[in-house]
mmCIF file of C-alpha atoms in Angstrom:
data_model
loop_
_atom_site.group_PDB
_atom_site.id
_atom_site.type_symbol
_atom_site.label_atom_id
_atom_site.label_comp_id
_atom_site.label_asym_id
_atom_site.label_seq_id
_atom_site.Cartn_x
_atom_site.Cartn_y
_atom_site.Cartn_z
ATOM 1 C CA MET V 23 96.223 79.427 90.975
ATOM 2 C CA PRO V 24 94.643 80.255 87.588
ATOM 3 C CA PRO V 25 92.152 77.813 86.055
ATOM 4 C CA THR V 26 93.734 75.062 83.971
ATOM 5 C CA SER V 27 92.296 76.539 80.759
ATOM 6 C CA GLU V 28 94.534 79.612 81.088
ATOM 7 C CA ARG V 29 98.088 79.588 79.810
ATOM 8 C CA PRO V 30 100.600 79.539 82.670
ATOM 9 C CA ILE V 31 102.623 82.734 82.994
ATOM 10 C CA VAL V 32 106.372 82.791 83.515
ATOM 11 C CA THR V 33 107.917 86.150 84.342
ATOM 12 C CA VAL V 34 111.546 86.668 83.336
ATOM 13 C CA LEU V 35 113.389 89.289 85.400
ATOM 14 C CA CYS V 36 116.182 90.804 83.306
ATOM 15 C CA GLU V 37 118.681 93.532 84.079
ATOM 16 C CA ARG V 38 117.413 95.252 80.936
ATOM 17 C CA VAL V 39 114.283 94.217 79.066
ATOM 18 C CA PRO V 40 115.327 92.648 75.751
ATOM 19 C CA GLU V 41 114.341 94.696 72.732
ATOM 20 C CA VAL V 42 112.451 91.695 71.435
ATOM 21 C CA ALA V 43 110.069 91.785 74.401
ATOM 22 C CA GLY V 44 106.611 92.748 73.270
ATOM 23 C CA LEU V 45 107.401 91.907 69.664
ATOM 24 C CA ARG V 46 108.416 88.283 69.996
ATOM 25 C CA ILE V 47 110.173 86.106 72.508
ATOM 26 C CA PRO V 48 113.719 84.789 72.112
ATOM 27 C CA PRO V 49 113.832 81.896 69.619
ATOM 28 C CA ALA V 50 114.674 79.276 72.254
ATOM 29 C CA LEU V 51 111.400 80.020 74.045
ATOM 30 C CA GLU V 52 109.186 80.005 70.957
ATOM 31 C CA HIS V 53 109.038 76.214 71.167
ATOM 32 C CA VAL V 54 107.570 76.155 74.678
ATOM 33 C CA PRO V 55 103.906 75.540 73.906
ATOM 34 C CA GLY V 56 101.128 77.112 75.919
ATOM 35 C CA VAL V 57 103.247 79.368 78.140
ATOM 36 C CA GLU V 58 103.003 83.148 78.278
ATOM 37 C CA PHE V 59 106.379 84.787 78.953
ATOM 38 C CA ARG V 60 106.572 88.273 80.445
ATOM 39 C CA PHE V 61 109.928 90.051 80.314
ATOM 40 C CA CYS V 62 110.615 92.867 82.744
ATOM 41 C CA ASP V 63 113.326 94.693 84.616
ATOM 42 C CA ALA V 64 113.191 95.341 88.375
ATOM 43 C CA GLU V 65 111.031 98.416 87.805
ATOM 44 C CA GLY V 66 108.363 96.423 85.971
ATOM 45 C CA LEU V 67 108.427 93.338 88.186
ATOM 46 C CA ARG V 68 105.504 94.401 90.409
ATOM 47 C CA GLU V 69 103.099 94.303 87.477
ATOM 48 C CA ALA V 70 104.714 91.395 85.603
ATOM 49 C CA VAL V 71 104.686 88.986 88.565
ATOM 50 C CA ARG V 72 100.917 89.278 89.147
ATOM 51 C CA GLY V 73 99.356 85.953 88.216
ATOM 52 C CA ALA V 74 102.702 84.390 87.277
ATOM 53 C CA ARG V 75 103.266 80.779 88.298
ATOM 54 C CA GLY V 76 106.987 80.866 87.549
ATOM 55 C CA LEU V 77 109.740 83.442 87.865
ATOM 56 C CA LEU V 78 113.054 83.144 86.048
ATOM 57 C CA LEU V 79 115.709 85.390 87.568
ATOM 58 C CA TRP V 80 118.074 86.227 84.749
ATOM 59 C CA ASP V 81 119.068 89.276 86.789
ATOM 60 C CA PHE V 82 120.167 87.028 89.645
ATOM 61 C CA PHE V 83 121.714 89.825 91.729
ATOM 62 C CA SER V 84 118.435 91.732 91.925
ATOM 63 C CA THR V 85 116.684 92.066 95.265
ATOM 64 C CA ALA V 86 113.428 93.205 93.648
ATOM 65 C CA VAL V 87 111.514 90.012 94.460
ATOM 66 C CA ARG V 88 111.350 90.959 98.135
ATOM 67 C CA ASP V 89 109.878 94.347 97.220
ATOM 68 C CA VAL V 90 107.026 92.823 95.166
ATOM 69 C CA TRP V 91 106.375 89.689 97.228
ATOM 70 C CA ASP V 92 102.870 90.939 98.114
ATOM 71 C CA GLN V 93 101.992 90.667 94.394
ATOM 72 C CA ALA V 94 103.460 87.175 93.909
ATOM 73 C CA GLY V 95 100.591 85.137 95.352
ATOM 74 C CA SER V 96 100.399 82.772 92.354
ATOM 75 C CA LEU V 97 104.111 81.901 92.297
ATOM 76 C CA GLU V 98 104.953 78.211 92.569
ATOM 77 C CA TRP V 99 108.534 78.212 91.326
ATOM 78 C CA ILE V 100 111.509 80.573 91.141
ATOM 79 C CA HIS V 101 114.574 79.588 89.132
ATOM 80 C CA VAL V 102 117.828 81.505 89.534
ATOM 81 C CA THR V 103 120.208 81.303 86.568
ATOM 82 C CA ALA V 104 123.220 81.258 88.879
ATOM 83 C CA ALA V 105 124.611 78.757 91.369
ATOM 84 C CA GLY V 106 123.864 80.875 94.434
ATOM 85 C CA VAL V 107 120.538 82.129 95.721
ATOM 86 C CA ASP V 108 121.825 84.287 98.591
ATOM 87 C CA THR V 109 120.584 87.617 97.212
ATOM 88 C CA LEU V 110 117.123 86.143 96.611
ATOM 89 C CA LEU V 111 116.327 84.590 99.979
ATOM 90 C CA PHE V 112 114.240 86.450 102.550
ATOM 91 C CA ASP V 113 112.046 85.248 105.419
ATOM 92 C CA GLU V 114 108.696 85.335 103.605
ATOM 93 C CA LEU V 115 110.099 83.293 100.703
ATOM 94 C CA ARG V 116 111.710 80.781 103.058
ATOM 95 C CA ASP V 117 108.375 80.361 104.861
ATOM 96 C CA SER V 118 106.394 79.917 101.630
ATOM 97 C CA ASP V 119 105.710 76.808 99.532
ATOM 98 C CA VAL V 120 107.462 78.361 96.510
ATOM 99 C CA VAL V 121 110.114 76.023 95.108
ATOM 100 C CA VAL V 122 113.489 77.708 94.502
ATOM 101 C CA THR V 123 115.952 76.106 92.087
ATOM 102 C CA ASN V 124 119.302 77.255 90.727
ATOM 103 C CA ALA V 125 121.818 76.471 87.998
ATOM 104 C CA HIS V 126 124.384 74.827 90.283
ATOM 105 C CA GLY V 127 126.729 72.696 88.188
ATOM 106 C CA VAL V 128 125.218 73.612 84.820
ATOM 107 C CA PHE V 129 128.320 75.438 83.618
ATOM 108 C CA ASP V 130 131.000 73.198 85.179
ATOM 109 C CA ARG V 131 131.975 71.364 81.995
ATOM 110 C CA PRO V 132 131.791 74.333 79.573
ATOM 111 C CA ILE V 133 133.901 76.473 81.908
ATOM 112 C CA ALA V 134 136.446 73.665 82.372
ATOM 113 C CA GLU V 135 136.691 73.251 78.588
ATOM 114 C CA TYR V 136 137.057 76.987 78.118
ATOM 115 C CA VAL V 137 139.835 77.196 80.704
ATOM 116 C CA LEU V 138 141.677 74.250 79.181
ATOM 117 C CA GLY V 139 141.237 75.690 75.686
#
């Protein structure tokens, strides 16, 4: 784990790296003080996950985490932006202390409203 004086790193795995990456982060994340966000696609995950304490899987169907697990020694938390985590889980992750969360139930009301609309 990095010393407390360093900014925590959160890697965001995207299907395609947003064009804003490297220039500025999406506006919703600008208000998260003291966190360094790294945006990457599956190809860049090996480098981007080094030293990261959190991993946000926006590309929730990717299986790239398994391929770079040897570089993810600082990870404490993985959040999947979908309800299921089936494509993410593998033995080494299950056996680790990394917390895995998902978005189960987050979209229930908006989807119900959309369908009724």
